[in-house]
């Protein structure tokens, strides 16, 4: 019998906090903007899944910790 362990970012709040941590460590390109793929790649390299990334980014935006540029690139 195999037991499944919970992912570290399964909780949207934990994923959002990791995304904010990554965003704070990433150098802004212009006007304080960060390319979304830099955050996405770092989150996936930290062990997150695409579903956890999506839940985390939605949670961070809802909390006002992050916001998405109109273009969706930043």
CSV table of C-alpha atoms in Angstrom, one decimal:
chain,number,residue,atom,x,y,z
A,1,UNK,CA,0.0,0.0,0.0
A,2,UNK,CA,1.3,3.4,-0.9
A,3,UNK,CA,0.5,6.5,1.1
A,4,UNK,CA,0.2,9.8,-0.7
A,5,UNK,CA,1.9,12.8,0.9
A,6,UNK,CA,0.4,16.2,0.5
A,7,UNK,CA,2.2,18.6,-1.8
A,8,UNK,CA,3.8,21.6,-0.1
A,9,UNK,CA,1.8,24.0,-2.3
A,10,UNK,CA,-1.5,22.2,-2.3
A,11,UNK,CA,-2.9,24.9,-0.1
A,12,UNK,CA,-3.6,28.0,-2.2
A,13,UNK,CA,-2.3,30.3,0.6
A,14,UNK,CA,1.0,28.5,0.7
A,15,UNK,CA,1.3,28.6,-3.1
A,16,UNK,CA,0.5,32.3,-3.0
A,17,UNK,CA,3.1,33.0,-0.4
A,18,UNK,CA,5.7,31.2,-2.4
A,19,UNK,CA,4.8,33.2,-5.5
A,20,UNK,CA,5.1,36.4,-3.6
A,21,UNK,CA,8.5,35.2,-2.2
A,22,UNK,CA,9.7,34.5,-5.8
A,23,UNK,CA,8.3,37.8,-7.1
A,24,UNK,CA,10.2,39.7,-4.3
A,25,UNK,CA,13.5,37.9,-5.3
A,26,UNK,CA,13.1,38.5,-9.0
A,27,UNK,CA,14.4,41.7,-10.6
A,28,UNK,CA,11.8,43.9,-12.1
A,29,UNK,CA,12.1,44.7,-15.8
A,30,UNK,CA,10.4,48.2,-15.9
A,31,UNK,CA,8.0,50.1,-13.7
A,32,UNK,CA,8.2,47.4,-11.1
A,33,UNK,CA,6.9,44.7,-13.5
A,34,UNK,CA,8.1,41.1,-13.6
A,35,UNK,CA,7.6,38.8,-16.5
A,36,UNK,CA,5.1,36.1,-15.6
A,37,UNK,CA,7.2,33.3,-17.0
A,38,UNK,CA,10.0,34.1,-14.6
A,39,UNK,CA,7.7,33.5,-11.6
A,40,UNK,CA,6.0,30.5,-13.3
A,41,UNK,CA,9.3,28.8,-14.0
A,42,UNK,CA,10.7,29.4,-10.6
A,43,UNK,CA,7.5,28.1,-9.0
A,44,UNK,CA,7.6,24.9,-11.1
A,45,UNK,CA,11.3,24.4,-10.3
A,46,UNK,CA,10.5,24.7,-6.6
A,47,UNK,CA,8.2,21.7,-6.9
A,48,UNK,CA,4.9,23.2,-7.6
A,49,UNK,CA,2.4,22.0,-10.3
A,50,UNK,CA,0.6,24.1,-12.9
A,51,UNK,CA,-2.7,23.6,-11.0
A,52,UNK,CA,-1.1,24.8,-7.7
A,53,UNK,CA,0.5,27.7,-9.6
A,54,UNK,CA,-2.9,28.8,-11.0
A,55,UNK,CA,-4.6,28.4,-7.6
A,56,UNK,CA,-1.8,30.4,-5.9
A,57,UNK,CA,-1.8,33.2,-8.5
A,58,UNK,CA,-5.6,33.6,-8.2
A,59,UNK,CA,-5.3,33.6,-4.4
A,60,UNK,CA,-2.5,36.2,-4.4
A,61,UNK,CA,-4.5,38.5,-6.8
A,62,UNK,CA,-7.6,38.1,-4.7
A,63,UNK,CA,-5.6,39.1,-1.5
A,64,UNK,CA,-4.0,42.1,-3.3
A,65,UNK,CA,-0.5,40.7,-2.9
A,66,UNK,CA,0.1,40.6,-6.6
A,67,UNK,CA,-1.7,42.1,-9.6
A,68,UNK,CA,-1.6,41.2,-13.3
A,69,UNK,CA,-0.9,43.7,-16.0
A,70,UNK,CA,-3.6,44.1,-18.7
A,71,UNK,CA,-1.4,42.4,-21.2
A,72,UNK,CA,-1.0,39.3,-19.1
A,73,UNK,CA,2.7,39.3,-19.7
A,74,UNK,CA,3.6,40.9,-16.4
